[in-house]
Short mmCIF file of N, CA and C in Angstrom, two decimals:
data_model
loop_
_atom_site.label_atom_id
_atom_site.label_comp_id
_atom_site.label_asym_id
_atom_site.label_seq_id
_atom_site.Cartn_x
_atom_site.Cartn_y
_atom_site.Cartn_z
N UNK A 1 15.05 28.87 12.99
CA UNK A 1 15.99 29.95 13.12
C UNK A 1 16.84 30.08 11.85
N UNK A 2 17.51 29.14 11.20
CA UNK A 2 18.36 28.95 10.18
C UNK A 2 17.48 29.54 8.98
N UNK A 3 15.97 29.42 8.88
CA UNK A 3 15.20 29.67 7.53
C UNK A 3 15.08 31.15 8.08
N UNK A 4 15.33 31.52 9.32
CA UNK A 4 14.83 32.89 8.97
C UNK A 4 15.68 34.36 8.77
N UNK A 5 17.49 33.02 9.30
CA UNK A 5 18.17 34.17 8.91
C UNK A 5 18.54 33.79 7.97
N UNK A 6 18.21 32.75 6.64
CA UNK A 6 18.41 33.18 5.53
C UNK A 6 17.86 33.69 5.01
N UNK A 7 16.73 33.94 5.31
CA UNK A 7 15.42 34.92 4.47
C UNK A 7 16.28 36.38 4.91
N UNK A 8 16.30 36.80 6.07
CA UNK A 8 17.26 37.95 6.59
C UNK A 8 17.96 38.62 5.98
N UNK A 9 19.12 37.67 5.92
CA UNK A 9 20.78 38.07 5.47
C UNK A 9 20.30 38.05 3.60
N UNK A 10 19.74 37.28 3.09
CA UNK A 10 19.77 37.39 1.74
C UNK A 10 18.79 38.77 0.95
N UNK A 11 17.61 39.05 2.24
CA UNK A 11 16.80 40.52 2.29
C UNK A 11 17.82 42.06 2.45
N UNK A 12 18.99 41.80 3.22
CA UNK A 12 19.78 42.73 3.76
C UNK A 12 20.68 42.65 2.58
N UNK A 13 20.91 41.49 1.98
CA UNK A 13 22.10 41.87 0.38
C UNK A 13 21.27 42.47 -0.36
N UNK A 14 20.34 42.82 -0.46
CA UNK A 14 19.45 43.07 -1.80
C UNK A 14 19.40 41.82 -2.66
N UNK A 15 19.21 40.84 -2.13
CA UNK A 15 19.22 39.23 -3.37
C UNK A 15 17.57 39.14 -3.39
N UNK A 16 16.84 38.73 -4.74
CA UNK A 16 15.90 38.03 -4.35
C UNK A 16 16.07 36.53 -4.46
N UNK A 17 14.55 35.80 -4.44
CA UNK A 17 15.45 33.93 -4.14
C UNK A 17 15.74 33.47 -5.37
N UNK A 18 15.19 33.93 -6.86
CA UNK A 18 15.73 33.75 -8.14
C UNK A 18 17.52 33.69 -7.77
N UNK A 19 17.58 35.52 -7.32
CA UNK A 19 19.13 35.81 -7.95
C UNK A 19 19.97 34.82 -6.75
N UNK A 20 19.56 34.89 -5.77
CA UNK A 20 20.28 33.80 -5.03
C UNK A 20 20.11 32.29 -5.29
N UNK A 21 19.22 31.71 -5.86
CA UNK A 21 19.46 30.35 -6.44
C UNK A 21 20.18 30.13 -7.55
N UNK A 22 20.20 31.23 -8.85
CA UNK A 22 21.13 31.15 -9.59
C UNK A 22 22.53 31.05 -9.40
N UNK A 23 22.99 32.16 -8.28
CA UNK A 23 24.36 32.31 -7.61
C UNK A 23 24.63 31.13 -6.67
N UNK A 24 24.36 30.00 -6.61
CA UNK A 24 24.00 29.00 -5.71
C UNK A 24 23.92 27.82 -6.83
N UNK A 25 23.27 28.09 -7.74
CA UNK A 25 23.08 26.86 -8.72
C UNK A 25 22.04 25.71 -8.44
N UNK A 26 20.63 26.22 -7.98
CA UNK A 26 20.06 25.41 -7.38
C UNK A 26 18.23 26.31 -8.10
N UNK A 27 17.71 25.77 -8.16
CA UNK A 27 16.40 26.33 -8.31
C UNK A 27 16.08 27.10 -7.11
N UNK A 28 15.11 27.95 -7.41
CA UNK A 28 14.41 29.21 -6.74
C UNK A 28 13.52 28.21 -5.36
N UNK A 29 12.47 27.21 -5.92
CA UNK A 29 11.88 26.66 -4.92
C UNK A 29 12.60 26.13 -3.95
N UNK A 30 14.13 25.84 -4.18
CA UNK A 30 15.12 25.28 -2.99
C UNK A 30 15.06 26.00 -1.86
N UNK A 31 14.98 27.40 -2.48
CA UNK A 31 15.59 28.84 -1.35
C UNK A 31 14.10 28.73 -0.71
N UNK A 32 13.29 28.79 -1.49
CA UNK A 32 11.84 29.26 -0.60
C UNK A 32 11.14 27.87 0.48
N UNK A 33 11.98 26.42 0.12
CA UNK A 33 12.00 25.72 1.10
C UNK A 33 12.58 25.50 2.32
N UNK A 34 13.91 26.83 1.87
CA UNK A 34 15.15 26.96 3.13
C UNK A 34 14.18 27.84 4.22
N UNK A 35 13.71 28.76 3.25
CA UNK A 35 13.05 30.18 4.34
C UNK A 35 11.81 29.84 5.05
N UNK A 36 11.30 28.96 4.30
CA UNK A 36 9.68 28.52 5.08
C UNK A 36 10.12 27.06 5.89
N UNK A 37 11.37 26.53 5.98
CA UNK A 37 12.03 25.78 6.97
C UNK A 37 11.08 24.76 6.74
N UNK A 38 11.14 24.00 5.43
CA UNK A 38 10.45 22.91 4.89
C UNK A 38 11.62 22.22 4.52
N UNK A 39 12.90 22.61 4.53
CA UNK A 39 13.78 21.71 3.96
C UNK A 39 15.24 22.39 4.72
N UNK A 40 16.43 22.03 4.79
CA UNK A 40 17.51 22.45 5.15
C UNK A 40 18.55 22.46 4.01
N UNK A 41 19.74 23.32 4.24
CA UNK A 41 21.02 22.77 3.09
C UNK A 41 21.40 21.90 3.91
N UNK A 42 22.51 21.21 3.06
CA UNK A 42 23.27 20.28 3.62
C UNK A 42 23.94 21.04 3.62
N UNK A 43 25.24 20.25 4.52
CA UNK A 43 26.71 21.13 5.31
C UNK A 43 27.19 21.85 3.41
N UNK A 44 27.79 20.82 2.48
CA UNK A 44 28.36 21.76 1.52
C UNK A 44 27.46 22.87 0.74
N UNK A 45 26.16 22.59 1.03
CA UNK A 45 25.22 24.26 0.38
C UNK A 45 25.55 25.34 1.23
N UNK A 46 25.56 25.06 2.48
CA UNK A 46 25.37 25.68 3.38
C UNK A 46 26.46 26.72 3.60
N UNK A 47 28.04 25.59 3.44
CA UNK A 47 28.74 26.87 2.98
C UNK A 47 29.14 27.48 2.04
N UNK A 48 28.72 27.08 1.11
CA UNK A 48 28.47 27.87 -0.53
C UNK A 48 27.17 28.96 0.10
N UNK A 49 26.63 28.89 0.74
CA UNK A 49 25.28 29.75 1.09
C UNK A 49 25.69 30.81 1.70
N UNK A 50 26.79 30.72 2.82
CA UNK A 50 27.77 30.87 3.12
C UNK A 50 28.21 32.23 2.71
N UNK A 51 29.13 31.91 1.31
CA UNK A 51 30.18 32.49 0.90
C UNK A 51 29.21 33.42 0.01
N UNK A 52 28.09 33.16 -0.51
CA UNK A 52 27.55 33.53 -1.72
C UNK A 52 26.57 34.84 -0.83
N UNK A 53 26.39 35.11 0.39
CA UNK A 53 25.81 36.08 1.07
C UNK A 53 26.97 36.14 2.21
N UNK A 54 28.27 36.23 1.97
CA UNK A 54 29.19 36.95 2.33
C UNK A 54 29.26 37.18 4.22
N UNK A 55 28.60 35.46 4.84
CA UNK A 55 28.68 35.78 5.97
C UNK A 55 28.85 34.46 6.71
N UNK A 56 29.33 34.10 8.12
CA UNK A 56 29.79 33.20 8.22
C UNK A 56 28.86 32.14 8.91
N UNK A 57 29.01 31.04 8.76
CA UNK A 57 27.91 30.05 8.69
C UNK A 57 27.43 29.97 10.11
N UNK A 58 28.43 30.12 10.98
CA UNK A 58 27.19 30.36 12.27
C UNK A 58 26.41 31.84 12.68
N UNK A 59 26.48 32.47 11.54
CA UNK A 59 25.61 33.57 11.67
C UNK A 59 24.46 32.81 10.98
N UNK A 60 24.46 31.98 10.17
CA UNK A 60 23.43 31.63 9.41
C UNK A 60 22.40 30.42 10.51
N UNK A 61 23.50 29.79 11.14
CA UNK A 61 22.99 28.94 12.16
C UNK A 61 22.42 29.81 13.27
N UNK A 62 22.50 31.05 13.56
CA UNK A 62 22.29 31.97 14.67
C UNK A 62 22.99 32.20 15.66
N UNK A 63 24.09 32.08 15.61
CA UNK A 63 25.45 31.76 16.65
C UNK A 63 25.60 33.53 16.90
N UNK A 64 26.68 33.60 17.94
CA UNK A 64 27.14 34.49 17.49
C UNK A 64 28.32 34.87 17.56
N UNK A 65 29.10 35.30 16.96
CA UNK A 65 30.70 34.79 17.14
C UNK A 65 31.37 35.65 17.50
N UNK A 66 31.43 34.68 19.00
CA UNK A 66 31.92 34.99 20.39
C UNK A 66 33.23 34.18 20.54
N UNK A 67 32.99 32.79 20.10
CA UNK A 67 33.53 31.72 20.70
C UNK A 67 34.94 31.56 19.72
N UNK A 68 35.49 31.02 20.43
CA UNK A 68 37.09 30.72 19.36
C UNK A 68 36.80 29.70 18.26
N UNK A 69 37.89 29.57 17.21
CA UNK A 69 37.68 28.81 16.36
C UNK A 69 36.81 27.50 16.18
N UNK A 70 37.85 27.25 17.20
CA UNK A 70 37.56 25.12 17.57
C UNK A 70 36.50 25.28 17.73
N UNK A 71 35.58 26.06 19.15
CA UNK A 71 34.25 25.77 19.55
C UNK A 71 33.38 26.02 18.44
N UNK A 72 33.37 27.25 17.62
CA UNK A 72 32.76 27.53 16.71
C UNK A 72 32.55 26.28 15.58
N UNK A 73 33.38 24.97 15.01
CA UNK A 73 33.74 24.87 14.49
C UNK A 73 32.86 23.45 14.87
N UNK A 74 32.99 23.25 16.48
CA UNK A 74 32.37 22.15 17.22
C UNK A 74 30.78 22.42 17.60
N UNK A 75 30.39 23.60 17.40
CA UNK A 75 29.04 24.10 17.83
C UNK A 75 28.16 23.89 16.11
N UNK A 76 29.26 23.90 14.77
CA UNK A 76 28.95 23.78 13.79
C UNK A 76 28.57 22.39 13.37
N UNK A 77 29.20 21.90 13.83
CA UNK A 77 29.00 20.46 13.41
C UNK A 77 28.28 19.71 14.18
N UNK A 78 27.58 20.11 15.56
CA UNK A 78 26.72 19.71 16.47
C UNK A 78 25.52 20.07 15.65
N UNK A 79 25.10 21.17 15.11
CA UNK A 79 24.07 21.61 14.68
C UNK A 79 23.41 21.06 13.36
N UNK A 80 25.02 20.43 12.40
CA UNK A 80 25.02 20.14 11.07
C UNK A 80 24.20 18.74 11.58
N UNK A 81 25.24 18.28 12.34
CA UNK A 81 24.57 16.71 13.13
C UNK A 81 22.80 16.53 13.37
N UNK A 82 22.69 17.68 13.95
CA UNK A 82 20.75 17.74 14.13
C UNK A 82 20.06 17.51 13.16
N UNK A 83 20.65 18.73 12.27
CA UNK A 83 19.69 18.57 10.63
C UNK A 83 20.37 17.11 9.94
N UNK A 84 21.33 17.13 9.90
CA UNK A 84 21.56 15.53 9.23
C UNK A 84 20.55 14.53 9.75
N UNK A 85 20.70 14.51 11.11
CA UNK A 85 19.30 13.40 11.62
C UNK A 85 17.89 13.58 11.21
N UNK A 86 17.45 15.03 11.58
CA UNK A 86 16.58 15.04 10.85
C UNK A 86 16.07 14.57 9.55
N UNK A 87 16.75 15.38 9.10
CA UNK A 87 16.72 14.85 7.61
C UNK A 87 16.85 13.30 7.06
N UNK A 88 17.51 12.71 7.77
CA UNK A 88 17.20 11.29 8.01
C UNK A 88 16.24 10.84 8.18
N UNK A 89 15.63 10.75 9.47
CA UNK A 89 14.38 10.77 9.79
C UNK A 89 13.27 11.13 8.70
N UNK A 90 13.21 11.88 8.36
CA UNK A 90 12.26 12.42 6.99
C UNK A 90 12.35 11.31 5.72
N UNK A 91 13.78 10.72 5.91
CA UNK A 91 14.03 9.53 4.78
C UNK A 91 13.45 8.14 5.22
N UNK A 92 13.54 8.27 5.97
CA UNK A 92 13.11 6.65 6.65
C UNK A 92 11.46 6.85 7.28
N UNK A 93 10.99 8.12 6.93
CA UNK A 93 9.46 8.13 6.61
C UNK A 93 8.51 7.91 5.80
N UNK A 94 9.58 8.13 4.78
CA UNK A 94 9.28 8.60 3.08
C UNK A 94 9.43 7.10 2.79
N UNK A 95 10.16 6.28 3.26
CA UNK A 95 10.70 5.01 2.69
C UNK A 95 9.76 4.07 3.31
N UNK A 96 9.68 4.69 4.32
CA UNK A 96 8.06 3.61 5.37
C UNK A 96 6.80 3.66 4.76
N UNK A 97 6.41 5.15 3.78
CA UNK A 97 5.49 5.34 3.35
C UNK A 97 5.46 4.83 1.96
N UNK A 98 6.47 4.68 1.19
CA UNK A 98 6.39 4.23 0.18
C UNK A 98 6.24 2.46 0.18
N UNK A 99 7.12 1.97 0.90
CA UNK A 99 7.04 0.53 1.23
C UNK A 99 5.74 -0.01 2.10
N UNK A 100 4.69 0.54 2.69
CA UNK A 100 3.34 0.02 3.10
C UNK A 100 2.68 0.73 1.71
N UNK A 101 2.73 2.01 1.13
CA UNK A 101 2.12 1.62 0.01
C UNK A 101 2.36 1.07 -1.54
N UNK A 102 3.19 -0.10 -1.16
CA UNK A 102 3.41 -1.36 -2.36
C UNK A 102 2.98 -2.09 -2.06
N UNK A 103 2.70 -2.07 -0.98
CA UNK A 103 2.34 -3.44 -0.01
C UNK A 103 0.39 -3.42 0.10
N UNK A 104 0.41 -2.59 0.58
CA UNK A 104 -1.19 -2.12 -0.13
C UNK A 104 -1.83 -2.27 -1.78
N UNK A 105 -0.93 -2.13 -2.73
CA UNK A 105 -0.99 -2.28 -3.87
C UNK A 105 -1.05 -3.62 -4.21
N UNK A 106 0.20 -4.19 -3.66
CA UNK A 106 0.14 -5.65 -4.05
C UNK A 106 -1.38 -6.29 -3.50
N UNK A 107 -1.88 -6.08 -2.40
CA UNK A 107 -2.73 -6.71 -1.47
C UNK A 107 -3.89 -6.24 -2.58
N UNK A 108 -4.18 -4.55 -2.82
CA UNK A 108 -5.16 -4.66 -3.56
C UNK A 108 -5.19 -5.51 -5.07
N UNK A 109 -4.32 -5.61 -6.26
CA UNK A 109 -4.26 -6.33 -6.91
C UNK A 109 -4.84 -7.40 -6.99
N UNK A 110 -4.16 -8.12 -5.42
CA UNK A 110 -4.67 -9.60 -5.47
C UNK A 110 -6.31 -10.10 -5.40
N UNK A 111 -6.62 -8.95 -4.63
CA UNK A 111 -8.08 -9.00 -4.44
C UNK A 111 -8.76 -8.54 -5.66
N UNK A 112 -8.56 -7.44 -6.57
CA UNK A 112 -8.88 -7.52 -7.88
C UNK A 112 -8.70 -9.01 -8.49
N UNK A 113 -7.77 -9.74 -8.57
CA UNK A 113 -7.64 -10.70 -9.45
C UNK A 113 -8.75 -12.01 -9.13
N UNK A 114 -8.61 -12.17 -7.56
CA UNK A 114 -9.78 -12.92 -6.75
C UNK A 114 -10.59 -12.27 -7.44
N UNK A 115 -11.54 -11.61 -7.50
CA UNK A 115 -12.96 -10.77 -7.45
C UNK A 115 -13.23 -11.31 -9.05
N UNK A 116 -12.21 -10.68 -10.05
CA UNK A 116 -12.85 -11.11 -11.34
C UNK A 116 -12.72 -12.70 -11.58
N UNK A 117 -11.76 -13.14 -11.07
CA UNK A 117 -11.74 -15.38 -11.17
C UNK A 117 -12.76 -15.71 -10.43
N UNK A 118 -13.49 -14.98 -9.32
CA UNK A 118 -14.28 -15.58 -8.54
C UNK A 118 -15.64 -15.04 -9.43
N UNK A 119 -15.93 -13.97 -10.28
CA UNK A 119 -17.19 -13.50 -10.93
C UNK A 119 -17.15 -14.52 -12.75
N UNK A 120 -15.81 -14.77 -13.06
CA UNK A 120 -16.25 -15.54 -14.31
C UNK A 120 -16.80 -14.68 -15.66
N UNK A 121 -16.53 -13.14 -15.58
CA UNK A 121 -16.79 -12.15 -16.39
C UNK A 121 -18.71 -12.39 -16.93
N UNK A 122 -19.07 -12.00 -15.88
CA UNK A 122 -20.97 -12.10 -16.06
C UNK A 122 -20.99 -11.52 -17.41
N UNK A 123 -20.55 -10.35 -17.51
CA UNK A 123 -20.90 -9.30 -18.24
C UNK A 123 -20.96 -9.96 -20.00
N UNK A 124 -20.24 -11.17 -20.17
CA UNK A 124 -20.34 -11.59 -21.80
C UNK A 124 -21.32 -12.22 -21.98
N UNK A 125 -22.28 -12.32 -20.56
CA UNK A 125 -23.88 -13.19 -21.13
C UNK A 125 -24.98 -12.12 -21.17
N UNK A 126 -24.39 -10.64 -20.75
CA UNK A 126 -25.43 -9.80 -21.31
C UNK A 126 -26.14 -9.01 -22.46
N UNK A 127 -27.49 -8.93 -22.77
CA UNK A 127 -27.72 -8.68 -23.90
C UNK A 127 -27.34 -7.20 -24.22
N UNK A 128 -26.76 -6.97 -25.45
CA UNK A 128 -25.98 -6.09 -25.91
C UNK A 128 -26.72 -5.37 -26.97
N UNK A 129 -27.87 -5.25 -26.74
CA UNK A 129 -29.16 -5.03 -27.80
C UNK A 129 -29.19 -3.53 -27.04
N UNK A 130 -28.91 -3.35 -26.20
CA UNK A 130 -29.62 -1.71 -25.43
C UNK A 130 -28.10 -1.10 -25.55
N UNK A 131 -27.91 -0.08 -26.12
CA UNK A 131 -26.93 0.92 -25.79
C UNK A 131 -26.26 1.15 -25.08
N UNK A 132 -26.89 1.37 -23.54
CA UNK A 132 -26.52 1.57 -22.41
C UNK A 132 -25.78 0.63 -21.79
N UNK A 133 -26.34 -1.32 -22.11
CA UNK A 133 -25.69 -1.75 -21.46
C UNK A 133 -24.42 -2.28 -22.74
N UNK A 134 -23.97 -2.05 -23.70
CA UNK A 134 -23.19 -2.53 -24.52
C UNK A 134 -22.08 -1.47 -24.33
N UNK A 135 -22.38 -0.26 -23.93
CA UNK A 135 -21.28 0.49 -23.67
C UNK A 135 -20.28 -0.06 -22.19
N UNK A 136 -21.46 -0.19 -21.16
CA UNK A 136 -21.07 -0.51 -19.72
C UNK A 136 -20.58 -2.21 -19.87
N UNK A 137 -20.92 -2.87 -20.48
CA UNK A 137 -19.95 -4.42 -21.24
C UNK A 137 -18.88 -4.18 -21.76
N UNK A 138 -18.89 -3.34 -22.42
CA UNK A 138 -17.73 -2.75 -23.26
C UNK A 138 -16.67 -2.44 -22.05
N UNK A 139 -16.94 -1.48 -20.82
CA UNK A 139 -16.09 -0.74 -20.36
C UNK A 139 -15.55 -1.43 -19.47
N UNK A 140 -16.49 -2.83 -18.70
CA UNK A 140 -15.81 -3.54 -18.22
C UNK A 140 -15.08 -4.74 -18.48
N UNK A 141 -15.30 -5.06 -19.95
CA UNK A 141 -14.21 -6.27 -20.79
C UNK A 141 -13.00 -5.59 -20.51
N UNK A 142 -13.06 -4.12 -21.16
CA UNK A 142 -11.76 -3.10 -21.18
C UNK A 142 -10.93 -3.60 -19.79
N UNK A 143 -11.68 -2.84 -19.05
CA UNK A 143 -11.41 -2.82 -17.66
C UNK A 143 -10.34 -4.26 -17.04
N UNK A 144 -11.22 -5.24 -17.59
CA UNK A 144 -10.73 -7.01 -17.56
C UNK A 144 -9.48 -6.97 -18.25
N UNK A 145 -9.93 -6.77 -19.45
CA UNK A 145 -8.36 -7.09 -20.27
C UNK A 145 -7.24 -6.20 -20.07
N UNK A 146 -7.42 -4.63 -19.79
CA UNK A 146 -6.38 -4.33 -19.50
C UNK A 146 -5.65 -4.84 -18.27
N UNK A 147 -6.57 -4.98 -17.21
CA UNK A 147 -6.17 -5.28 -15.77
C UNK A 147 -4.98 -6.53 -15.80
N UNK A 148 -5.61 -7.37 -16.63
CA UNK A 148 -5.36 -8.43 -16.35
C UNK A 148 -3.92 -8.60 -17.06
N UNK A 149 -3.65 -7.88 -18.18
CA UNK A 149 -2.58 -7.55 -19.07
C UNK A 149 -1.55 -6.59 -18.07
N UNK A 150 -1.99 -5.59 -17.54
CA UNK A 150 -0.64 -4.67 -16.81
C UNK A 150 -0.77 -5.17 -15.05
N UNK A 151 -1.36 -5.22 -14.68
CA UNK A 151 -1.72 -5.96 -13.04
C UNK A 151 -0.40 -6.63 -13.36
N UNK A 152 0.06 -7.96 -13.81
CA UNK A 152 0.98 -8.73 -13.35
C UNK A 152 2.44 -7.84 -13.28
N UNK A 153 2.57 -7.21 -14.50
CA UNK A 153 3.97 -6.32 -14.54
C UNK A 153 4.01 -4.95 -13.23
N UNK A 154 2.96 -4.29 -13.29
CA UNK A 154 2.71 -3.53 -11.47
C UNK A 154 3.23 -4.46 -10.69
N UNK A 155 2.39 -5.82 -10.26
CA UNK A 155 2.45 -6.61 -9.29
C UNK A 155 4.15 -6.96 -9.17
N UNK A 156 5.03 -6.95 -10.12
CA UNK A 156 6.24 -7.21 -10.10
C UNK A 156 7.09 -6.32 -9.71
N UNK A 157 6.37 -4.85 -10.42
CA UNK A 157 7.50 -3.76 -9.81
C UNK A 157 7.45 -3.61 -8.25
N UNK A 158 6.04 -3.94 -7.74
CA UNK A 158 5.51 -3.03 -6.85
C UNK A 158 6.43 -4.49 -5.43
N UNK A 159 6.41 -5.48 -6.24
CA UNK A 159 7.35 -6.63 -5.12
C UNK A 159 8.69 -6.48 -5.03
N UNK A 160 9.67 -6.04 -6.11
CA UNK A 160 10.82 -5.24 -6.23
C UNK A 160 10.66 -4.57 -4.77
N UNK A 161 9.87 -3.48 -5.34
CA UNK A 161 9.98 -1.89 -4.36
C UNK A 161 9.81 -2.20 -3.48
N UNK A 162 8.98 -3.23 -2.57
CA UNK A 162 8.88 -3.84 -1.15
C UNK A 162 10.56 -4.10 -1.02
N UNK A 163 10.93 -5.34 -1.62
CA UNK A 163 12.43 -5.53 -1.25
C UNK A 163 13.18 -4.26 -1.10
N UNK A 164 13.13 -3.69 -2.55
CA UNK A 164 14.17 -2.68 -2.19
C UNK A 164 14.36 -1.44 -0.94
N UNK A 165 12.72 -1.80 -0.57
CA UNK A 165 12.81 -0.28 0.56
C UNK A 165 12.25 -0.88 1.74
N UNK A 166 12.85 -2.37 2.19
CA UNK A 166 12.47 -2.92 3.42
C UNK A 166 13.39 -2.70 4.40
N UNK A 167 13.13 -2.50 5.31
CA UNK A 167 14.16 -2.29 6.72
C UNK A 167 15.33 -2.81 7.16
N UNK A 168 16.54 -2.50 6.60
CA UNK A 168 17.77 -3.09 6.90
C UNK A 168 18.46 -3.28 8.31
N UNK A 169 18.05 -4.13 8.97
CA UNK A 169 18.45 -4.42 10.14
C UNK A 169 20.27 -4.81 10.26
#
């Protein structure tokens, strides 16, 4: 409801989402995430969003103002409350998804590092007389030495980022 009466009210000023993100101070893709209700303002955009299409924020919420101040004021902040959770929620998804995939990373790493200590690099007893296979020796020494050179510094960030985005009980 909120994305569609800002698409609405900002169609009825004559704004497009350029001139209203400029007047707003926010990039163009902000507005077109408000209208396709992929994203929300927060309470202070909202009433800058507000003021900047000249109408009052529970028109923007879909209200309609009937109700006296206070309620209006309490029906506002019930609503602000929803999208705040939401939007929460969306954070502690993003943070679940990022923290199983470090955790995946680390796990794959390790099994890279197993795989080449457990193979002993075959590839430096092959004959390097044919083209074909001196390139494919070539690509997997590469492969070895870089791994083995940036793998540990990944493996460090990527144990950081577990800590830092583990579940604070």
């Amino acid at each position: 409801m909120l994305n569609e009466n800002i698409k609405a009210i900002r169609r009825s000023k004559g704004l497009s989402q350029q001139e209203l993100a400029v007047k707003l101070n926010i990039v163009r893709q902000t507005v077109s995430k408000w209208e396709q209700g992929l994203s929300v303002p927060d309470s202070d955009m909202l009433i800058s969003l507000s003021e900047v299409l000249e109408t009052p924020v529970s028109t923007l919420l879909g209200e309609t103002v009937i109700e006296t101040e206070i309620d209006t004021l309490k029906a506002i902040s019930e609503k602000l409350e929803v999208i705040n959770l939401q939007l929460a929620q969306r954070k502690t998804t993003r943070k679940k998804i990022i923290h199983w995939s470090l955790i995946s990373l680390c796990v794959i790493i390790a099994i890279v590092f197993a795989v080449l200590s457990a193979s002993e690099s075959p590839y430096l007893g092959w004959d390097y007389s044919d083209p074909e296979t001196a390139v494919l020796g070539v690509a997997f020494h590469s492969f070895e030495w870089l791994f083995v050179r940036a793998a540990p510094i990944i493996y460090i960030g990527a144990v950081l980022g577990i800590f830092l985005t583990r579940r604070k009980k």
